[in-house]
Structure formats: structure tokens, C-alpha cells
Coordinates of C-alpha atoms and ligand atoms in Angstrom, one line a residue:
X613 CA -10.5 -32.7 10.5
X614 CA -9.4 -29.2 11.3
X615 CA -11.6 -26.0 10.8
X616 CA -9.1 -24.7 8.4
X617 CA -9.5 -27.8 6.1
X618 CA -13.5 -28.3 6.5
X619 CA -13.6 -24.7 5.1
X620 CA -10.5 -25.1 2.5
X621 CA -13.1 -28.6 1.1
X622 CA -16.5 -26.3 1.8
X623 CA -14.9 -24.2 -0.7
X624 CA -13.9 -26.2 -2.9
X625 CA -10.7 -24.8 -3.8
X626 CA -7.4 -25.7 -4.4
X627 CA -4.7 -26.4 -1.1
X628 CA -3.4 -22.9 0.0
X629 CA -0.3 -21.7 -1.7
X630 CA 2.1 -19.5 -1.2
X631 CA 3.6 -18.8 -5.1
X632 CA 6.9 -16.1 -4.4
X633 CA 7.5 -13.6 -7.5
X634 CA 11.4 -14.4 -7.5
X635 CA 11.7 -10.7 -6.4
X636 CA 12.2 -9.4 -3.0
X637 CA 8.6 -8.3 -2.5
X638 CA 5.6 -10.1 -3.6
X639 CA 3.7 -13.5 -3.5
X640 CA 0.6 -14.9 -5.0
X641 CA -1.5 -16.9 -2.7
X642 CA -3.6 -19.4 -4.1
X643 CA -5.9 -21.8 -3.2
X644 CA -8.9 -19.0 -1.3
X645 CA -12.3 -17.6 -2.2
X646 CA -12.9 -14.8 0.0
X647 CA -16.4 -15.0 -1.2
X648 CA -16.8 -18.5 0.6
X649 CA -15.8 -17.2 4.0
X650 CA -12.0 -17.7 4.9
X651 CA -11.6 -19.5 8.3
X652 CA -9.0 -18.1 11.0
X653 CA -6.6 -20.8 10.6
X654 CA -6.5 -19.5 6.5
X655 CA -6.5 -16.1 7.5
X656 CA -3.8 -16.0 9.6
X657 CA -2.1 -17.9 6.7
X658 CA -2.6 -15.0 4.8
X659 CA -1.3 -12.5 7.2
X660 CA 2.0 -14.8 8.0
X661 CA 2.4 -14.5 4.0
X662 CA 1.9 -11.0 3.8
X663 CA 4.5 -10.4 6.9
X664 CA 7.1 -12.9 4.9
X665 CA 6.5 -11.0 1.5
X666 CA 5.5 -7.7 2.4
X667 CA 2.4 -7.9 -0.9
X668 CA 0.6 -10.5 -1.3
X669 CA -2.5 -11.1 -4.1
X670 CA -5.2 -13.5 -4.4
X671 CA -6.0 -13.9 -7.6
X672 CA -10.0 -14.2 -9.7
X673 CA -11.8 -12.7 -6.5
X674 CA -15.3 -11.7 -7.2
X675 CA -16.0 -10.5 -4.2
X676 CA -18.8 -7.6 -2.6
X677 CA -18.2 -4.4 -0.8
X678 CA -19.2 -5.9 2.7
X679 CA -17.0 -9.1 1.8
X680 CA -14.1 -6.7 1.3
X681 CA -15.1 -4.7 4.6
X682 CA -15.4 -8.4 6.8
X683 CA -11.9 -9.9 5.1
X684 CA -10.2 -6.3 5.9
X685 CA -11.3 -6.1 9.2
X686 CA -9.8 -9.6 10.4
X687 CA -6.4 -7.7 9.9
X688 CA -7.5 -4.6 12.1
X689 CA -9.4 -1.5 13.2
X690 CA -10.2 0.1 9.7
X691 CA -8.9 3.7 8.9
X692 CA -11.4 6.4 6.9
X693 CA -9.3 7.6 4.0
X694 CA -8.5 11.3 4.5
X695 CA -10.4 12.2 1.4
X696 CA -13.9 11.7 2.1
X697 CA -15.2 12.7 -1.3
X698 CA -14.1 9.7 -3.0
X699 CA -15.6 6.8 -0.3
X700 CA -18.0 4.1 -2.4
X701 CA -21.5 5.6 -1.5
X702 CA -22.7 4.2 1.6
X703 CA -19.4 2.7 2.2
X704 CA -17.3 4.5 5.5
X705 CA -14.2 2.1 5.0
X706 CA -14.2 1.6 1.3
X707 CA -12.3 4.6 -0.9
X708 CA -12.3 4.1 -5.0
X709 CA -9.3 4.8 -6.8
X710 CA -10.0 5.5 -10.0
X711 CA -10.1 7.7 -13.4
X712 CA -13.4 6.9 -14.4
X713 CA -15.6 10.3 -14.8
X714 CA -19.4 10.7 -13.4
X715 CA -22.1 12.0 -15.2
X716 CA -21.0 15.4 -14.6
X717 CA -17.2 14.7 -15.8
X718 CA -16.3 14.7 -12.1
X719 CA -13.8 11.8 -11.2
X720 CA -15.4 9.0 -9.0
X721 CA -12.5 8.5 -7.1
X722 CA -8.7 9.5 -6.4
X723 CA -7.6 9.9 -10.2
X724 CA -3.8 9.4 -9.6
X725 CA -3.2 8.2 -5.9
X726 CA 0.3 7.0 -5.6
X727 CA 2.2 8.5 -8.2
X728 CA 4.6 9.0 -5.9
X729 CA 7.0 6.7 -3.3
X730 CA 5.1 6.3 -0.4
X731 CA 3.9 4.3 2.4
X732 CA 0.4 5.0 3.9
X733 CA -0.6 7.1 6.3
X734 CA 3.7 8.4 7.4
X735 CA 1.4 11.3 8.0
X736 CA -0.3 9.8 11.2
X737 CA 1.1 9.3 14.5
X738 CA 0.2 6.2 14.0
X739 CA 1.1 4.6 10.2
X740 CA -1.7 2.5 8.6
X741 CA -0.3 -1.4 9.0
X742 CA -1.8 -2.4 5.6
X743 CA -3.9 -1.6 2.6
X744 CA -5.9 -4.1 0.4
X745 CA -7.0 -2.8 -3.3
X746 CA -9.8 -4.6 -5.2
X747 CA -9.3 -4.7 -8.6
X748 CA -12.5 -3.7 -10.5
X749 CA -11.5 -2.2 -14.3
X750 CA -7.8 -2.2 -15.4
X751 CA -7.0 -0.7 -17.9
X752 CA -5.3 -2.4 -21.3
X753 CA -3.0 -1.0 -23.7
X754 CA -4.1 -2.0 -27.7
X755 CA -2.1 -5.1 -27.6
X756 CA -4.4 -6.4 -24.4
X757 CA -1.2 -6.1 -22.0
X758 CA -2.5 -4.2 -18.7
X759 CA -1.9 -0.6 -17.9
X760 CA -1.0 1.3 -14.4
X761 CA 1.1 -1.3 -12.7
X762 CA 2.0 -0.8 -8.9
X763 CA 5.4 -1.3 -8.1
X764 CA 6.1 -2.4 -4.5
X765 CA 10.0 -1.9 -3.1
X766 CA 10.9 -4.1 0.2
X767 CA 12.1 -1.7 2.9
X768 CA 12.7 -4.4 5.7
X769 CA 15.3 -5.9 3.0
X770 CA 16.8 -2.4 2.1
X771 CA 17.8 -1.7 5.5
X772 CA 19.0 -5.6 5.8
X773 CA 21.5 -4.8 3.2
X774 CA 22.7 -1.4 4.3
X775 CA 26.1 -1.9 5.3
X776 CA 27.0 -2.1 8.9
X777 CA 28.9 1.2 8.8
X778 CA 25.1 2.8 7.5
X779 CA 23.1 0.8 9.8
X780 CA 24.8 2.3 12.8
X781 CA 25.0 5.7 11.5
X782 CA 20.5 5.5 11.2
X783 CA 20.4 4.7 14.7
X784 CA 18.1 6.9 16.3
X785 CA 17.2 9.0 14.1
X786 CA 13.9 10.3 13.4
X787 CA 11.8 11.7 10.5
X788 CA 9.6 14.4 9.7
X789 CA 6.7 13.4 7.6
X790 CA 3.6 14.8 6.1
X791 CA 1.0 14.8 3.6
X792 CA 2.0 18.5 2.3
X793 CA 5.4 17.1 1.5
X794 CA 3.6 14.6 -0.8
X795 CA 1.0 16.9 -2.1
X796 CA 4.2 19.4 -3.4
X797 CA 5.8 16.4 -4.8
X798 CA 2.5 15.3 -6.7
X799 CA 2.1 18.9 -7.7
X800 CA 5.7 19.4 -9.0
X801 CA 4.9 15.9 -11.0
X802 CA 2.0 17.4 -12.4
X803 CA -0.4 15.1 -10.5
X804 CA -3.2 15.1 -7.6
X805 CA -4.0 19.2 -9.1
X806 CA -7.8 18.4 -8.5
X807 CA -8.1 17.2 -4.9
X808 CA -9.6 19.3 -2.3
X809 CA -6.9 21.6 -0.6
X810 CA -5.3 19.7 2.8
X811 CA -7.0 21.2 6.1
X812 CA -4.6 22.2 8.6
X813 CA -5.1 19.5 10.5
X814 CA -4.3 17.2 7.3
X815 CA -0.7 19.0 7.3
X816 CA 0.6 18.5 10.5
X817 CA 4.1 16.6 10.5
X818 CA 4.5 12.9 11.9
X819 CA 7.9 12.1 13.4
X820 CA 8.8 8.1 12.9
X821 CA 12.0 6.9 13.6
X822 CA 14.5 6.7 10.1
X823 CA 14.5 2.8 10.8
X824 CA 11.4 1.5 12.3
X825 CA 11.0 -1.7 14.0
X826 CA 8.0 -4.2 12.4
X827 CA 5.4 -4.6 15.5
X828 CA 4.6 -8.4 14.3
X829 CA 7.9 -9.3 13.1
X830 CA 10.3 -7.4 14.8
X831 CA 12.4 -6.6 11.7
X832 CA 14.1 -3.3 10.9
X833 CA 12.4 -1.5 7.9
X834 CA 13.9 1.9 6.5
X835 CA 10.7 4.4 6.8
X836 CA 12.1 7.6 4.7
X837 CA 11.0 8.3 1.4
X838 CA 12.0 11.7 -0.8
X839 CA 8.0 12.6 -1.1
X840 CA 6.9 12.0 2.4
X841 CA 10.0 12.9 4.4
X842 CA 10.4 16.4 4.6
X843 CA 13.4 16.6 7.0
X844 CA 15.9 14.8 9.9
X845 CA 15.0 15.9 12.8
X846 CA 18.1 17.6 14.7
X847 CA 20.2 17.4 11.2
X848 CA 21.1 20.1 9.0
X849 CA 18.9 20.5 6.2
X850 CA 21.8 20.0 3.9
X851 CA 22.8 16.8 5.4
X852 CA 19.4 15.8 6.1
X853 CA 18.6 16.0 2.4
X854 CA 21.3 14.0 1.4
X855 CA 20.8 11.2 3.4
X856 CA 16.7 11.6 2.7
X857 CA 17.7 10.8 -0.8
X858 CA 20.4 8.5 -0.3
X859 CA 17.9 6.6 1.4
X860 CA 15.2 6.6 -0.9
X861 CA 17.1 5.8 -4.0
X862 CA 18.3 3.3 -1.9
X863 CA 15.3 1.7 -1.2
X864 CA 13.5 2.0 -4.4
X865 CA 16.4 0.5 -6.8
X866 CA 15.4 -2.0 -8.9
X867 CA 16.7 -5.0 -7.9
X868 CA 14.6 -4.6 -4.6
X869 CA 11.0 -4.0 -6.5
X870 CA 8.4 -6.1 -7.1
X871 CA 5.8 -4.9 -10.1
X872 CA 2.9 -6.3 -9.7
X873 CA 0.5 -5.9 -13.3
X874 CA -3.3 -5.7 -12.6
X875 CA -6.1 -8.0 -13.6
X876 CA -9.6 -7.5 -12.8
X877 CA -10.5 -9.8 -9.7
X878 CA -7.2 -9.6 -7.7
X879 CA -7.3 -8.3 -4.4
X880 CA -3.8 -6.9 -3.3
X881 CA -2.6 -6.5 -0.1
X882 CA 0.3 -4.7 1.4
X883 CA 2.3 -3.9 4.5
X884 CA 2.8 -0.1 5.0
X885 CA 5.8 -0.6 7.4
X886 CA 8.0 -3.0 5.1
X887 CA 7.3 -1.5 1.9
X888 CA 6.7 1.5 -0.1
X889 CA 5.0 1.6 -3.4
X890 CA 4.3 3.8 -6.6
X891 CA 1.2 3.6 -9.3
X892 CA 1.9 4.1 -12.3
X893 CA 0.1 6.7 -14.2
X894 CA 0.7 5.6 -17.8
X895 CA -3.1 5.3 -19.2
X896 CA -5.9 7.5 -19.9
X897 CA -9.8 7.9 -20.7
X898 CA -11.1 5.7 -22.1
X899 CA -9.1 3.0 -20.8
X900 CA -10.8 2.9 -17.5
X901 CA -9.2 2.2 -14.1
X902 CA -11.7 1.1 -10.7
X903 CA -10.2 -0.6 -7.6
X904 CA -11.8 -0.2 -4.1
X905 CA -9.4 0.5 -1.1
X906 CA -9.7 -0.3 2.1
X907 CA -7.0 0.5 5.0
X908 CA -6.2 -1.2 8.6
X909 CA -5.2 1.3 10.9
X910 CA -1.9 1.4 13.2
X911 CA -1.6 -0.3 16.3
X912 CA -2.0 2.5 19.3
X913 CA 0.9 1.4 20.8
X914 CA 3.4 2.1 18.2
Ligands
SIN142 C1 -2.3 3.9 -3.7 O1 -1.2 4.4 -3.5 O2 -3.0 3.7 -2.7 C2 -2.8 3.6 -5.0 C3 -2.1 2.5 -5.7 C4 -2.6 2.2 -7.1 O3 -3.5 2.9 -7.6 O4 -2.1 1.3 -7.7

């Protein structure tokens, strides 16, 4: 009997599956209890899924900090979030996102993190290959329907159906990203007004080519988005806007999104170089919303 199957009967779960959500992002995989221990031949499972769909979520996880930490870290090298305020206490690789309030009426965590197209860490020189959120509280509306759904848009397939005439017209261009760009964005939206100022090393630019190429897969995934993309390197600003929001409208139209709608005990996972996503802010105190982060850093040699 193979590893993968010893453990798949030690934890008495159902056969791995790999359930598509009919869109162009997004899978559930069934059939794993992180909490069990996940052997390599599952895990890598898992990461095959994640590269095919670009988010995948395991569903009913009840599952600890250091459980979180260990499955995060079979993907990679894990990234500090740049806001260290908002880490789970004693925790250097877990971040909460959330609107819940201490004591003192200070937030616990990022309030509104994502409210904006993005992709994590553009920023860096080298872009974060995946994030993984835990759901913890998730917020309802009166009826019982949840609250702040992520939507996730495929950028591997937006580029696939660029027409040729586009395609060849990206080549070799490059983008200037950054973390301000996304902070005036957030700020113009009326969101992220309480986080701590960005330090000047926080605002630096990153250059990434318009059309990156996946490190595991190979595939071609547009990397531009109107918030994080400030301009085209050696384009006009006029034409470099354009084509910045061409792009990202592009990208982000509906028929190329996945929503994925919260419930307490998923654990989501995504790949920043295929896909961008967007929370959506549309709750409020008291409906409460907890999820711990975690984040694999890039690959060195990107
Ligand atoms: C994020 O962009 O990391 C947060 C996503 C979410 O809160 O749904």
C-alpha cells in the first residue's frame, strides 16, 4: 500500500477529489484533514490542483496555528507580512485579517485587506507564489447567506485569450509596481485609512515583466493590475495607462472570476502569479470577520 493511501485510511477520510467550480478559477478539494497530517504524495496533490486551478479550498478544517504554519511551509519559504502589527501573537508567519475590535476598539488585524485587484507581494522583487487564508468568523447577512466574499480572476487564462495581435504587442514589456500605488487606490476607495504610514523602504517600485512566465508551470499569466501598476516602463504615461487599464479590465471581467463565499473552517489557497483577487467589503460590526494568513515567499531565482 502506498504512503499516500496508508495516510488517506489513517485519516479516515474520503478519496481525494478535485471538485472544479465550472468557472475559470477555483476547485474544491475533498477528501483531506490537515489536522491528521497530510502525506507528500497528498500534498503534492494539492499543489498540482492549485497550479491547474489557480484557488483551491479544503473545506470543514479545524485546524491550529502551528498546523497552518507546518501545511504552509510544505509549499515554501514563508514571507512575514509587511504589517507587523497585525501577526497572531507569538505567531511570525501567521497575519489576521479581520474587523473584529480589541478591548481598546483597536482592530486585531488588517480591517479591509484586498479591497482592491491585486496579487501579493507585485511589490517585491520577488512576488509571493501563494497565500493560504484560514477561515475563522464569517460574517452572515440576516438571512444566514455569508458576507465578504473573495473573488479570484484567472490571469494565466486572460492572457491565453488575448488575441494574437495583443499577445505580441506585450512582449517584453515590463511593469512598475508598488505598494504606494495600492495604498492611493485604497485611500481614493475610502479604505486601508488606519494602517501605519508605508516606510520608504515599503514604497520602492518592483519591475515584473507585463506577461510573466509561471516558474512550475511554464504558462504565460498577465501580471498588471490598475492598483498595483503604476506605469510601463519605457511607454508614455498616456499610452501606458491605457494599456494598464485595458489590461486590467481585461483580466477581471466576469466571465473569468471565480467567487468564492466563506464558511468557517475552509482554508483557501491561491497562486499569486496566475491570479488576482478582491475582498469584498460589504459587512460591518457586529457581523464579525477572522481568517489567519499565511504567505509562501518567491522563488530567488525569478
Ligand atoms: C487579502 O487580499 O489577502 C485578503 C482577502 C480577504 O480578506 O478575503
Amino acid at each position: 500500500m502506498s504512503t499516500e493511501a496508508t495516510i488517506e485510511q489513517r485519516s479516515g477520510a474520503a478519496a481525494f477529489e478535485v471538485v472544479p467550480s465550472g468557472r475559470p478559477a477555483g476547485a474544491e478539494i475533498r477528501g483531506v484533514d490537515i489536522s491528521r497530517g497530510v502525506a507528500d504524495g497528498v500534498m503534492a496533490r494539492i499543489r498540482d490542483a492549485l497550479h491547474r486551478w489557480k484557488v483551491v479550498v479544503l473545506r470543514n478544517q479545524r485546524i491550529t496555528p502551528e498546523q497552518q504554519i507546518a501545511f504552509s511551509r510544505y509549499f515554501g519559504r514563508l514571507e512575514r507580512h509587511v504589517i507587523p502589527e497585525y501577526l497572531v501573537p507569538g505567531y511570525h508567519d501567521l497575519v489576521r485579517v479581520s474587523n473584529v475590535l480589541d478591548d481598546h476598539g483597536k482592530p486585531i488585524g488588517l480591517v479591509d485587506a484586498g479591497r482592491v485587484w491585486h496579487t501579493d507581494g507585485h511589490f517585491l522583487p520577488q512576488p509571493n507564489l501563494y497565500s493560504m487564508l484560514y477561515a475563522i468568523e464569517i460574517p452572515h447577512d440576516t438571512n444566514g447567506a455569508p458576507l465578504g466574499p473573495t473573488l479570484f480572476a484567472n490571469s494565466a487564462h486572460a492572457y491565453e485569450q488575448l488575441p494574437a495581435s495583443t499577445k505580441a504587442r506585450l512582449q517584453g514589456l515590463r511593469g512598475a509596481n508598488s505598494l504606494a500605488n495600492v495604498y492611493a487606490r485604497m485611500h481614493a476607495e475610502n479604505a486601508a485609512k488606519n494602517r501605519p504610514p508605508l516606510t520608504e523602504a515599503q514604497k520602492r517600485e518592483a519591475v515584473h515583466p507585463v506577461v510573466r512566465t509561471h516558474p512550475f508551470t511554464g504558462e504565460k499569466c498577465l501580471y498588471v493590475s490598475r492598483a498595483a501598476t503604476g506605469r510601463i516602463v519605457d511607454m508614455e504615461p498616456q499610452e501606458g495607462d491605457a494599456l494598464i487599464g485595458e489590461l486590467s479590465d481585461w483580466i477581471v471581467r466576469d466571465e473569468n472570476v471565480y467567487t468564492h463565499r466563506w464558511q468557517v473552517g475552509d482554508l483557501l489557497l491561491w497562486d499569486n502569479c496566475s491570479s488576482q483577487h478582491l475582498a469584498v467589503g460589504d459587512y460591518a460590526l457586529p457581523q464579525r470577520r477572522l481568517l489567519h494568513r499565511t504567505t509562501v515567499a518567491g522563488l530567488d531565482t525569478f
